[in-house]
Short mmCIF file of C-alpha atoms in Angstrom, two decimals:
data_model
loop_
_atom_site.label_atom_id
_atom_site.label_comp_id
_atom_site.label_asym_id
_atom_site.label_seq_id
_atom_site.Cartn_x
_atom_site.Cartn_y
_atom_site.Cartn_z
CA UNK A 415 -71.76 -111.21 -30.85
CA UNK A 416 -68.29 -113.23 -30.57
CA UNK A 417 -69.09 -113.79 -26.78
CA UNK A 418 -72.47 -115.43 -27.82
CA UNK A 419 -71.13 -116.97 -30.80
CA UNK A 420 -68.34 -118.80 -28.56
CA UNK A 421 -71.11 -120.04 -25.73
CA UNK A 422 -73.12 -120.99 -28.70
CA UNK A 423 -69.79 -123.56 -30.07
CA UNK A 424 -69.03 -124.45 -26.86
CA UNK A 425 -72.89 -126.17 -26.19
CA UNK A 426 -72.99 -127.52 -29.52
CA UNK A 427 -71.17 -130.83 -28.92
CA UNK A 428 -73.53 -131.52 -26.03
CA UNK A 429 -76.86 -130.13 -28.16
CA UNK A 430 -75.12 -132.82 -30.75
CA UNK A 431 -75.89 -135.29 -28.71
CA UNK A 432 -79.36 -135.08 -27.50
CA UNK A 433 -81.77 -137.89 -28.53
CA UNK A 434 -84.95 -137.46 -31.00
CA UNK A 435 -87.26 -137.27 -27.82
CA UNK A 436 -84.89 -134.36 -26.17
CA UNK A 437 -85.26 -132.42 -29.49
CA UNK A 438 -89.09 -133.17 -29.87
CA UNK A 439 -89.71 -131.86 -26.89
CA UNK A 440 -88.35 -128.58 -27.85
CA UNK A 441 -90.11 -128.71 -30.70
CA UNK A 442 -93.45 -129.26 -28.57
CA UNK A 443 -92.81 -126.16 -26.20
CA UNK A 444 -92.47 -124.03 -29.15
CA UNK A 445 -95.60 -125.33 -29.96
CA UNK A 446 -97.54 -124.62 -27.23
CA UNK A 447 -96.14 -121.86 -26.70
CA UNK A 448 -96.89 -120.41 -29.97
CA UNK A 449 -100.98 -121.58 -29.33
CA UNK A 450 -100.61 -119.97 -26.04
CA UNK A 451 -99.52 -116.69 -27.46
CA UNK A 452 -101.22 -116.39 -30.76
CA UNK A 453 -103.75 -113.24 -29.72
CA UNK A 454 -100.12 -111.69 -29.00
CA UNK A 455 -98.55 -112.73 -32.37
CA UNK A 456 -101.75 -111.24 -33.93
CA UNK A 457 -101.16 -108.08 -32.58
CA UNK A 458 -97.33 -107.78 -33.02
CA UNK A 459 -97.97 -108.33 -37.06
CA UNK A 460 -101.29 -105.55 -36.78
CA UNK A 461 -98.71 -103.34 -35.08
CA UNK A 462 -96.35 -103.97 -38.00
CA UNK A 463 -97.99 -103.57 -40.59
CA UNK A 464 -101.66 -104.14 -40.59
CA UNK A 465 -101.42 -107.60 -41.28
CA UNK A 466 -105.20 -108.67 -41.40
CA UNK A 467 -105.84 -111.85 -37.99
CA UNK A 468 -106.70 -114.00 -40.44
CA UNK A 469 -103.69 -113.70 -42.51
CA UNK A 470 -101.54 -114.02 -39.68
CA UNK A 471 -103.35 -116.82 -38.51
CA UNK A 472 -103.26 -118.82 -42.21
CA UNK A 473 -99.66 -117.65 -42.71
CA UNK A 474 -97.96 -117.21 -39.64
CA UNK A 475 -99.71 -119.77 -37.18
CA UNK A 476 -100.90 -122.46 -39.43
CA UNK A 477 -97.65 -122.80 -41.47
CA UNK A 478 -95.25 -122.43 -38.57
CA UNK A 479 -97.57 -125.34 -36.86
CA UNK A 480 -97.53 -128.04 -40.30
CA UNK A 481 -93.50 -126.98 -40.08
CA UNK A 482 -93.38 -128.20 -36.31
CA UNK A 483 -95.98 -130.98 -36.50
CA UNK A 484 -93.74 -132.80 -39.38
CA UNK A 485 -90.96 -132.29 -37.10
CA UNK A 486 -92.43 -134.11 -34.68
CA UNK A 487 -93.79 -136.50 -36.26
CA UNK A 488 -90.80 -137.74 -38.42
CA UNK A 489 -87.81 -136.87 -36.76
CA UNK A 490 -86.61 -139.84 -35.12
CA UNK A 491 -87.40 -141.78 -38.98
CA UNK A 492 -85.23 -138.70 -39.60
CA UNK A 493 -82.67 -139.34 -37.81
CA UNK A 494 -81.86 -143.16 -37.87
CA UNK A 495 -79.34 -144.81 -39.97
CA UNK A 496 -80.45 -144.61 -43.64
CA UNK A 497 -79.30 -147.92 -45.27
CA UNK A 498 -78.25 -147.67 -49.10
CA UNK A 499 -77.90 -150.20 -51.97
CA UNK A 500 -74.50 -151.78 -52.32
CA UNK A 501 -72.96 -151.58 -55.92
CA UNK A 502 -71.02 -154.45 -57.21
CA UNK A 503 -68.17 -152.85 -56.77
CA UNK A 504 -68.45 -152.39 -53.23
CA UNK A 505 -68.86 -156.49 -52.51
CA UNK A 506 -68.61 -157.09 -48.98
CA UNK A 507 -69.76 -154.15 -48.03
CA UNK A 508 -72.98 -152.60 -46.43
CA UNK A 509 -73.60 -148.85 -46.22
CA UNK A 510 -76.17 -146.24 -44.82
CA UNK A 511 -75.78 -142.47 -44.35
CA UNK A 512 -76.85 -141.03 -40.86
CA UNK A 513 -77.33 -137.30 -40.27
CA UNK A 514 -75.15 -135.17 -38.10
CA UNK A 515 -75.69 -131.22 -36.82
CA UNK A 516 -73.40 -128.63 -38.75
CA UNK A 517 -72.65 -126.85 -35.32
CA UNK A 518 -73.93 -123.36 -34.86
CA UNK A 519 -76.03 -122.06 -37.01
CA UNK A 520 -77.01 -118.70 -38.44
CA UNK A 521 -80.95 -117.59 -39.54
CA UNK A 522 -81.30 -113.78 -41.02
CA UNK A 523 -85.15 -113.77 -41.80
CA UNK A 524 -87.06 -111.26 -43.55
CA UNK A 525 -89.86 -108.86 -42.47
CA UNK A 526 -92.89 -109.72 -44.83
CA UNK A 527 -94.02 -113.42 -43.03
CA UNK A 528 -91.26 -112.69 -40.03
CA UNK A 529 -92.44 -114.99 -37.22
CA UNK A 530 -93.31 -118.11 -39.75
CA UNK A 531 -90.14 -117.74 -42.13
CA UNK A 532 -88.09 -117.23 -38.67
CA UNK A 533 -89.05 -120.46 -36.75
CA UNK A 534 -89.08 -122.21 -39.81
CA UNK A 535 -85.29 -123.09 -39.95
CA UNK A 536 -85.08 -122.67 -36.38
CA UNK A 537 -87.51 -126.18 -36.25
CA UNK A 538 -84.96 -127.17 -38.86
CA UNK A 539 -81.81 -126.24 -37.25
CA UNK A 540 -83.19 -127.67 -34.12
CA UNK A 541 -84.35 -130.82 -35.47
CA UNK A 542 -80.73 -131.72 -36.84
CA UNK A 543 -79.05 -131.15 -33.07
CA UNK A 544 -77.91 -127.32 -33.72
CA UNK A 545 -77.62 -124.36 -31.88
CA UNK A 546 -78.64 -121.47 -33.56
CA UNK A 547 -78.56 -117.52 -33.61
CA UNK A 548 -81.87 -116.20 -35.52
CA UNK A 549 -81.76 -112.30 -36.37
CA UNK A 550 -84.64 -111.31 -36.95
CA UNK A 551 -85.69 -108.11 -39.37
CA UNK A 552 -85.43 -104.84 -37.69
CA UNK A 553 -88.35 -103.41 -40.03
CA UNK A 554 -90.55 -105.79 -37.95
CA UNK A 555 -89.85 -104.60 -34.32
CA UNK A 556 -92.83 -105.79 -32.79
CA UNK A 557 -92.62 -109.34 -34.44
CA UNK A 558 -89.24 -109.22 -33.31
CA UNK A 559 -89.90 -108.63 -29.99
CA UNK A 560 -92.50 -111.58 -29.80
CA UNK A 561 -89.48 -113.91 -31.06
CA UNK A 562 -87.03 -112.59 -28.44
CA UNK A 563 -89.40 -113.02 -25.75
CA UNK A 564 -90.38 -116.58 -27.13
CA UNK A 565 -86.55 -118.25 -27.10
CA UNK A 566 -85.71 -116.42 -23.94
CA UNK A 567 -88.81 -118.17 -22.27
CA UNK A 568 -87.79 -121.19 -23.92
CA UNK A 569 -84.71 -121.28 -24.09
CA UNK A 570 -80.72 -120.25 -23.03
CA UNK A 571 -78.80 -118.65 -25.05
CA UNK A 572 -75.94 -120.89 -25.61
CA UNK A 573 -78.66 -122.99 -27.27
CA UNK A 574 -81.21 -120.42 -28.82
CA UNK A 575 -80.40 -116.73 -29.37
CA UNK A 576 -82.68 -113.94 -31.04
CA UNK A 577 -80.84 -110.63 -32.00
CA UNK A 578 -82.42 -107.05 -33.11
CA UNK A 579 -81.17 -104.32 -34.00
CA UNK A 580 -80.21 -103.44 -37.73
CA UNK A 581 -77.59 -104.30 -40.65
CA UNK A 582 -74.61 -103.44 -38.38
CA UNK A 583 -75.32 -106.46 -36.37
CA UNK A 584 -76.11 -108.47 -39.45
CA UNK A 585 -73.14 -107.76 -40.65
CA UNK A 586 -71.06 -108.65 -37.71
CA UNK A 587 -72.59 -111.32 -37.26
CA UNK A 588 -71.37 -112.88 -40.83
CA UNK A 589 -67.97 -111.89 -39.88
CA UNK A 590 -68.27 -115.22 -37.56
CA UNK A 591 -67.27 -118.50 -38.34
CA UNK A 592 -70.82 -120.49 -38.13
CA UNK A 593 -71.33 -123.95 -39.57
CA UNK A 594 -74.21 -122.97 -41.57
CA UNK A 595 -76.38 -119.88 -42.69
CA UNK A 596 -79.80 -119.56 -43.56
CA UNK A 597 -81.01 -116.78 -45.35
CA UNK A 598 -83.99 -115.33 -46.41
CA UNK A 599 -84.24 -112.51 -48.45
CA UNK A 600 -83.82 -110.41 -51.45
CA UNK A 601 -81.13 -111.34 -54.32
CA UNK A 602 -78.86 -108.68 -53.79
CA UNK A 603 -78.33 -108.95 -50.22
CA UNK A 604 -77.87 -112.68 -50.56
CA UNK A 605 -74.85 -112.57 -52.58
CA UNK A 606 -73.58 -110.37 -50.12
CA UNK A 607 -74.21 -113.04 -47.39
CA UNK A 608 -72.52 -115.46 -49.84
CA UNK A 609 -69.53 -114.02 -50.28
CA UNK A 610 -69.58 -113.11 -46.49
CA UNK A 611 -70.04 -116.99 -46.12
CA UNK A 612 -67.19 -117.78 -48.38
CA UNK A 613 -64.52 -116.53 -46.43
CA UNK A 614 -65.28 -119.27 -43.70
CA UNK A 615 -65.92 -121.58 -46.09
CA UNK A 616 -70.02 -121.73 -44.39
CA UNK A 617 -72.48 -123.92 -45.75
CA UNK A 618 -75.34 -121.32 -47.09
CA UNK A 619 -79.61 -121.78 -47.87
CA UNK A 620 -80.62 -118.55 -49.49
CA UNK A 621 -84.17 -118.68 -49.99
CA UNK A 622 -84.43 -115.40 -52.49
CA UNK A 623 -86.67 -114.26 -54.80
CA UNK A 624 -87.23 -113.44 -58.62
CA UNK A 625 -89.75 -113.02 -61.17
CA UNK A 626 -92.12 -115.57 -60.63
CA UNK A 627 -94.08 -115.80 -64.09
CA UNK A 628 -97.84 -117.17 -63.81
CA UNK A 629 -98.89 -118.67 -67.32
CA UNK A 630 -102.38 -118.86 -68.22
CA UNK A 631 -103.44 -120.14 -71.48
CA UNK A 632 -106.76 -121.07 -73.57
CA UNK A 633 -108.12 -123.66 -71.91
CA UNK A 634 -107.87 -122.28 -68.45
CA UNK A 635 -110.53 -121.77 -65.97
CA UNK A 636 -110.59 -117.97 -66.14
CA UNK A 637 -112.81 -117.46 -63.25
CA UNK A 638 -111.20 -120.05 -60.82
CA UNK A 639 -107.81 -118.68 -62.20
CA UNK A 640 -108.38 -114.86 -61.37
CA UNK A 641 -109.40 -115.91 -57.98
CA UNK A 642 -106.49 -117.98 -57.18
CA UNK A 643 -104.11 -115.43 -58.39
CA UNK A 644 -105.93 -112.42 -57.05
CA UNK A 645 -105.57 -114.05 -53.52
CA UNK A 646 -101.73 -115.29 -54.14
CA UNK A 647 -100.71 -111.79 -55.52
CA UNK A 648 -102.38 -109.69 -52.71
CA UNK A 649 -102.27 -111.93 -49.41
CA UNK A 650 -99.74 -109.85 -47.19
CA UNK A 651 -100.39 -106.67 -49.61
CA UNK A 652 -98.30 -108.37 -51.94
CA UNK A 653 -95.28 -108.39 -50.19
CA UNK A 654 -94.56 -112.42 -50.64
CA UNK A 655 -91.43 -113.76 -52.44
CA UNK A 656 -93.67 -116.25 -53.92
CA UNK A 657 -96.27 -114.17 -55.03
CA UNK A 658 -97.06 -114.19 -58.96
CA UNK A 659 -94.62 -111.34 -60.39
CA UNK A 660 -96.34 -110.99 -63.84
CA UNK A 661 -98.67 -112.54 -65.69
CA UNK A 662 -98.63 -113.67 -69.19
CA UNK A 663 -102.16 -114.26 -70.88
CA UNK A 664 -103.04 -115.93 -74.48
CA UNK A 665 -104.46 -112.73 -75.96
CA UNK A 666 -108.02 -114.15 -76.97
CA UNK A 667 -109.06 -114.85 -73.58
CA UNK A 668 -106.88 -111.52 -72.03
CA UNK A 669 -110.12 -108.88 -71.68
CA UNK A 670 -111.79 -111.97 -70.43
CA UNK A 671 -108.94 -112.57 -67.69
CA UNK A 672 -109.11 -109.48 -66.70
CA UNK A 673 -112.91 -108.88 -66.04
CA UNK A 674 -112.53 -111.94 -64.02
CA UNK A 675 -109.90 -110.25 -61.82
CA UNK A 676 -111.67 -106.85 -61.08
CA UNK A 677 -114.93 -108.84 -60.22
CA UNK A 678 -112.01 -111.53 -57.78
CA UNK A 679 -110.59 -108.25 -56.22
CA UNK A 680 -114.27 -106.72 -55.78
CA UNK A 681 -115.44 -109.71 -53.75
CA UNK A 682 -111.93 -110.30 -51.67
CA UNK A 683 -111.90 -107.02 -50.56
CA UNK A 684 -114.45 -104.66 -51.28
CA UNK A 685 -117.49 -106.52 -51.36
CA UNK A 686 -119.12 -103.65 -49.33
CA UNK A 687 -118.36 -101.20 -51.87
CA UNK A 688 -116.42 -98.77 -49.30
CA UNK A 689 -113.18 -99.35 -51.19
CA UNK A 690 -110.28 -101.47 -50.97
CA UNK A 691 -108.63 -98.99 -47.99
CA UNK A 692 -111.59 -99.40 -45.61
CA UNK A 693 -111.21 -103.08 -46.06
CA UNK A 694 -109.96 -105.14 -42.90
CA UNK A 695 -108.81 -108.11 -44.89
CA UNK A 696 -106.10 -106.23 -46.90
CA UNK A 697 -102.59 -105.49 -45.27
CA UNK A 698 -100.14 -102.23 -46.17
CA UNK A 699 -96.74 -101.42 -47.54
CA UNK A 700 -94.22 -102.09 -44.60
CA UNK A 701 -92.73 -98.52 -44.61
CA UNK A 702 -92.52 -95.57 -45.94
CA UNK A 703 -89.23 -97.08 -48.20
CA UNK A 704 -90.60 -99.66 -49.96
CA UNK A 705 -94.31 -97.85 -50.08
CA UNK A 706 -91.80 -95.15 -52.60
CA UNK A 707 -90.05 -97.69 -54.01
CA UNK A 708 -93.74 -99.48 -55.03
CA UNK A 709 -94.60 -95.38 -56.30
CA UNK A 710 -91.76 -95.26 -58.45
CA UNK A 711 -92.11 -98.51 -60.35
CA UNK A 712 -95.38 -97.68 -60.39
CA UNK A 713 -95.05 -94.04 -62.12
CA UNK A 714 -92.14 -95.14 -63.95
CA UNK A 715 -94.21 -97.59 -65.65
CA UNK A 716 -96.83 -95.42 -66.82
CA UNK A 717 -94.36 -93.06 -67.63
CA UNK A 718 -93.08 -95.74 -70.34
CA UNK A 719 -96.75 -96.27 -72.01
CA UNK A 720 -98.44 -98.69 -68.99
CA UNK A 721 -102.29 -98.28 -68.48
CA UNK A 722 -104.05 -99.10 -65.54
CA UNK A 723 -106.66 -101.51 -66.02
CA UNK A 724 -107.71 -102.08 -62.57
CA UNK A 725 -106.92 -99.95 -58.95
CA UNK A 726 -103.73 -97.77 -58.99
CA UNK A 727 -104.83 -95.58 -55.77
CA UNK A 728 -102.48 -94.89 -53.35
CA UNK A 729 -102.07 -93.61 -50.03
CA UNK A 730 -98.54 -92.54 -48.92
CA UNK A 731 -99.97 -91.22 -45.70
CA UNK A 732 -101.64 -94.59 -44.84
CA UNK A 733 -98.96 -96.58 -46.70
CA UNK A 734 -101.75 -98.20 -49.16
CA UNK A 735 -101.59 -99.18 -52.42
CA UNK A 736 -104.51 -100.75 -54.42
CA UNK A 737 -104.41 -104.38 -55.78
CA UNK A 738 -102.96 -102.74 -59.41
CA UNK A 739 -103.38 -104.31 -62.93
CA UNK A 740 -101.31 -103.05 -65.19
CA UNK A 741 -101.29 -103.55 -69.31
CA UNK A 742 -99.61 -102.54 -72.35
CA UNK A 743 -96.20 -103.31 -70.11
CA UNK A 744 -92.91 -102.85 -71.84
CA UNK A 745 -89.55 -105.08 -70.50
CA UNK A 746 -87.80 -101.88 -70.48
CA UNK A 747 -89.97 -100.74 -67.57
CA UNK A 748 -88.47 -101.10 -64.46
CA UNK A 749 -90.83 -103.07 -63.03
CA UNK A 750 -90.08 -105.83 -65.55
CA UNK A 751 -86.77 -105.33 -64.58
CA UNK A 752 -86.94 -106.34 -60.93
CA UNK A 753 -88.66 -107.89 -58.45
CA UNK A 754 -92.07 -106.38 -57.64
CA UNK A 755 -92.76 -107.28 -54.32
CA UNK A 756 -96.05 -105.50 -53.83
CA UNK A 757 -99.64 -104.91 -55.13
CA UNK A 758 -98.77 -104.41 -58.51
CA UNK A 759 -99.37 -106.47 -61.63
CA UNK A 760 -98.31 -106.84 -65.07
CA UNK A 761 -100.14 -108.50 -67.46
CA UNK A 762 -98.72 -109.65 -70.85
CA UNK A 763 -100.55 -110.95 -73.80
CA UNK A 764 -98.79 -113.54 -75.98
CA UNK A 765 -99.80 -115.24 -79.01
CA UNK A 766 -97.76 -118.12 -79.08
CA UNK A 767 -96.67 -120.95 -76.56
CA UNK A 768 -92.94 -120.07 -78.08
CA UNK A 769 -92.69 -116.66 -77.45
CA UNK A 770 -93.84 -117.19 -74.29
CA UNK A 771 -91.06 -119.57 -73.53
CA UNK A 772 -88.26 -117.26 -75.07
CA UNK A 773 -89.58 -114.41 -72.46
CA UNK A 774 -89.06 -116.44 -69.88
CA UNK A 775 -86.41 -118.41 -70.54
CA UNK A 776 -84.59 -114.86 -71.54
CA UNK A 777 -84.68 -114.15 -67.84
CA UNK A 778 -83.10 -115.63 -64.38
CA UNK A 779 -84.77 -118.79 -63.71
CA UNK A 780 -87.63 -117.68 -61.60
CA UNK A 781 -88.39 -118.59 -57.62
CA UNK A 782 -91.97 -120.06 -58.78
CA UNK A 783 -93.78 -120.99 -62.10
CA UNK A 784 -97.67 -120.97 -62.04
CA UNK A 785 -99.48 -122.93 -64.57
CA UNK A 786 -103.00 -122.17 -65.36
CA UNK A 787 -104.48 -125.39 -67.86
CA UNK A 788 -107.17 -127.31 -68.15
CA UNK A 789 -105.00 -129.58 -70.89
CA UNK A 790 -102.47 -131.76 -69.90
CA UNK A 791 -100.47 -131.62 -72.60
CA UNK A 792 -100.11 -127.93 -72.37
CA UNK A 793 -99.06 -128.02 -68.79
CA UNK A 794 -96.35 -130.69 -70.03
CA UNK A 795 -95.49 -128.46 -72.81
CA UNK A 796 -94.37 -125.68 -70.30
CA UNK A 797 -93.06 -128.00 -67.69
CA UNK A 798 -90.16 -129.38 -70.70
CA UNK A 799 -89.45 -125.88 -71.70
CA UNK A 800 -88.97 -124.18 -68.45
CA UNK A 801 -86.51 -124.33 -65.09
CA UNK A 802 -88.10 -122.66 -61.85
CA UNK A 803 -87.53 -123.42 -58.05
CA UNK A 804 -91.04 -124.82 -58.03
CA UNK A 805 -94.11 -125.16 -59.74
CA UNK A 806 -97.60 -124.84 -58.75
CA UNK A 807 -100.39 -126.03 -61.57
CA UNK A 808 -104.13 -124.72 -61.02
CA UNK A 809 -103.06 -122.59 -58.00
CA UNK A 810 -100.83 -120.07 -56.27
CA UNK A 811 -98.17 -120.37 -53.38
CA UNK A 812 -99.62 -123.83 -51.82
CA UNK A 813 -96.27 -125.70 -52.51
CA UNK A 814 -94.93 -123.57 -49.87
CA UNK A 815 -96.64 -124.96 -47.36
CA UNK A 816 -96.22 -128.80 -48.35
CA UNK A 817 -93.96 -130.27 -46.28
CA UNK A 818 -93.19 -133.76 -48.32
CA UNK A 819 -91.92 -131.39 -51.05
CA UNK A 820 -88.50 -129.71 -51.26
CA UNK A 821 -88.82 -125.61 -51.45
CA UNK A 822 -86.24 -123.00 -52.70
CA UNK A 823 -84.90 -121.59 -55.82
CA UNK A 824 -82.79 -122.00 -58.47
CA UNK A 825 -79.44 -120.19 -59.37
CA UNK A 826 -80.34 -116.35 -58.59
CA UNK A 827 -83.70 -116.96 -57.04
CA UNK A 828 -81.79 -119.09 -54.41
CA UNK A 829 -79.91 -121.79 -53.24
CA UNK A 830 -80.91 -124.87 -51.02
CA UNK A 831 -84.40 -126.33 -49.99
CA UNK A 832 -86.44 -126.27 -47.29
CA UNK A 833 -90.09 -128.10 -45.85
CA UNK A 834 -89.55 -130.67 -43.83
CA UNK A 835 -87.25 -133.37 -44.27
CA UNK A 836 -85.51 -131.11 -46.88
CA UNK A 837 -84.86 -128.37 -44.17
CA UNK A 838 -83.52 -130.91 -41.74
CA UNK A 839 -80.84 -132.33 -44.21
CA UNK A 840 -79.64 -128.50 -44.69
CA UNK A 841 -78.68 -128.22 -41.20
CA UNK A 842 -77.37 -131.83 -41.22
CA UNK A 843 -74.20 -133.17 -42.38
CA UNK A 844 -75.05 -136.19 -44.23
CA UNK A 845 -72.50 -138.60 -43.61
CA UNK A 846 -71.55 -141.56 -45.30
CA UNK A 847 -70.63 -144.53 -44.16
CA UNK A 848 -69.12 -147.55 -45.40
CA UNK A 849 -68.64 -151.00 -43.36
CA UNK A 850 -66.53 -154.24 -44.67
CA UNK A 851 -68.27 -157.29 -43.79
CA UNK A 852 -66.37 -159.81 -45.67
CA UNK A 853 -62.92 -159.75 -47.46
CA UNK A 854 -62.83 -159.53 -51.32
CA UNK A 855 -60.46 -156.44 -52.22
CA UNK A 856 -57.67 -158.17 -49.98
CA UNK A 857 -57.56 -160.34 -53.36
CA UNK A 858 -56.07 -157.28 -55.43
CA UNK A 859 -53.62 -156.25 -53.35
CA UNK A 860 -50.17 -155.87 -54.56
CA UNK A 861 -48.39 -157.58 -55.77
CA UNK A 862 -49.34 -157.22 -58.94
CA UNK A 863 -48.92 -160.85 -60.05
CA UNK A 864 -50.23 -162.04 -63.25
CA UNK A 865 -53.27 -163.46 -61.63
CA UNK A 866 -53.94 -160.59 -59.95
CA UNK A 867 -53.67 -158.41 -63.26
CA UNK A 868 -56.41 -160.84 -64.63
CA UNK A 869 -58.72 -160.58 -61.60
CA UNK A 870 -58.79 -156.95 -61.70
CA UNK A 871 -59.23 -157.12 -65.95
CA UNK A 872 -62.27 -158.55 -65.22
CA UNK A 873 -63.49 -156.70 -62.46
CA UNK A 874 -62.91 -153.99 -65.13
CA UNK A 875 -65.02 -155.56 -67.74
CA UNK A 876 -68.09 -156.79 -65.99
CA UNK A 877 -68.37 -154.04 -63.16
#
């Protein structure tokens, strides 16, 4: 690790230096090489974990390509000059800020959208005129594999490295002094990368996760509103940071709601009527960990009073778990408690607009808030009342994916944006500069004669 970390500084004043067109063109062989090898991405995430072609295709392949194709497109707008207004105080002056690479950079990525939420910051990091390390998760070895193969094709090392292997080489690899980290994962083992971070003083993005609360109230559209969450909660068998955690319902359309959602989950994926299991379009738990980790929440809630209103079939021999509504929920269940991160879901009946904004507001501020409203001034009413990451109104995870908008969390459900523009200015230093063009402060200098008192009185008052 120190031996790669050291080529890795030593290339990164020359990588500092390429143009726009040097770094598009990287850009553009990970593109092709990505369309080149998609049947071979497909299978590494079947191999994985089940994940369904067409998922991996929407989720993996699509997104990675609007992350690349912005890239490209914008990246020498990105990286000119950017001229700012001059104050009155600065007379004389002009200004701009330009964007510089951090240095070497560091991306841990997760296992549940591992190819897409890896070469994400890597366009980033590569954009701004970094090298970069990228581990990978080790609970994707296949998808892994695909990534090592991909940078060393691409690639050397002193520019682009992908490391396997598990936590032990995470964790010496935060030992090292690197000019930024990016970090995707769960809450608990980001504040472990932050304070690994903070004794070299590192620049940090934690993308994280949390509760994400979806709000539905009166006026909804039920059945457009079941669909839309049905397919956010389940796509990747639930395992997505920004999948809808719980749901909170205005109790007189709640039964309604939820006949909406078993007829959603019927038509997603078991239209044939052989069961959700047999279906081809739903994905399973990544391993046997987190498929008993799901079990537990699961049986602790209905230990605490929980009913299950729609699946609740498992599988531990097949690691599958039924798209799950749950009612009659209870915050001391642990599944209220933490982050669900699978196929279950709560759903919570309110009566008021004000108790629902003390339960959330009661809680860490949430990755994602989902809005469902047919009323503006009911979506306004939660917007004033509520801090998330990001919201989405009339639909699930789709900011994710917009590239003109700046993604991340807020406070425990993370630190840091990405998309885009927003990516490229976390792996850039953005760097002020100042220029005198004419001479006006020469006039204050000391000594501090009585004239010069009185100019700088009424640069005082009027400024």
């Amino acid at each position: 690790m120190k031996e790669l970390f050291a080529a890795q500084r030593r290339n990164a004043p020359f990588v500092k230096e390429t143009t726009a067109r040097m770094r598009i063109e990287k850009l553009l062989k990970i593109r092709h090489y990505l369309l080149t090898n998609r049947s071979g991405l497909v299978k590494a995430l079947y191999d994985d974990f089940r994940k369904p072609a067409a998922e991996t295709e929407l989720t993996e392949v699509f997104s990675t390509l609007n992350e690349l194709n912005t890239a490209i497109h914008h990246l020498k707008h990105w990286m000119k000059p950017h001229p700012v207004p001059t104050p009155l105080g600065m007379l004389g002056t002009s200004g701009f800020v330009t964007y510089e690479p951090k240095g070497v950079a560091l991306i841990i990525s997760p296992w549940n959208y591992p190819f897409y939420l890896s070469i994400k910051p890597l366009v980033s990091a590569i954009a701004a005129g970094n090298t970069a390390i990228l581990k990978p998760s080790e609970s994707t070895p296949e998808t892994s594999a695909f990534l090592r193969v991909m940078t060393e094709t691409l690639f050397s090392e002193d520019e682009v490295a992908v490391v396997e292997e598990g936590p032990s080489v995470a964790e010496s690899l935060l030992e090292l002094p690197f000019d930024h980290i990016f970090f995707t994962g769960g809450t608990d083992v980001g504040k472990m990368v932050m304070a690994a971070a903070a004794r070299n003083l590192t620049s940090v993005t934690l993308e994280l996760g949390g509760k994400s609360p979806c709000l539905i109230d009166e006026t909804a559209d039920l059945k457009t509103a079941a669909r839309r969450i049905a397919w956010g909660k389940w796509i990747n068998g639930g395992q997505t940071c920004v999948a809808p955690d719980y749901v909170m319902v205005q109790r007189t359309v709640k039964d309604r709601f939820v006949r909406e959602m078993r007829e959603a989950i019927r038509d997603m994926y078991d239209a044939d009527g052989r069961g959700v299991q047999a279906s081809e379009s739903y994905g399973r738990i990544i391993n046997d960990r987190h498929f008993q980790r799901l079990d537990a929440l699961l049986k602790d809630a209905l230990s605490k009073g929980a009913t299950v209103s729609i699946g609740g079939q498992t599988d531990a021999a097949d690691r599958f778990m039924e798209p799950t509504l749950l009612e009659n929920i209870g915050v001391k269940m642990n599944l209220m408690q933490e982050e669900i991160f699978g196929p279950l879901l709560p759903v919570i009946p309110y009566d008021t607009r004000e108790e629902v904004i003390r339960f959330v507001s009661g809680r860490a501020k949430p990755l994602v808030l989902y809005i469902f409203s047919r009323k503006e001034s009911l979506t306004q009413f939660w917007l004033d009342r509520t801090t998330a990451g990001n919201t989405v109104i009339n639909d699930t995870l789709i900011h994710f994916a917009h590239t003109e908008l700046p993604v991340g969390g807020v406070n425990q459900s993370g630190i840091g944006k990405a998309n885009g523009f927003y990516g490229f200015q976390e792996f850039s230093n953005a760097r002020g500069i100042v220029k005198r063009q004419f001479d006006v402060l020469s006039y204050i200098y000391p000594p501090y004669s009585d004239k010069v008192k009185k100019l700088i009185e009424l640069i005082v008052k009027y400024i």
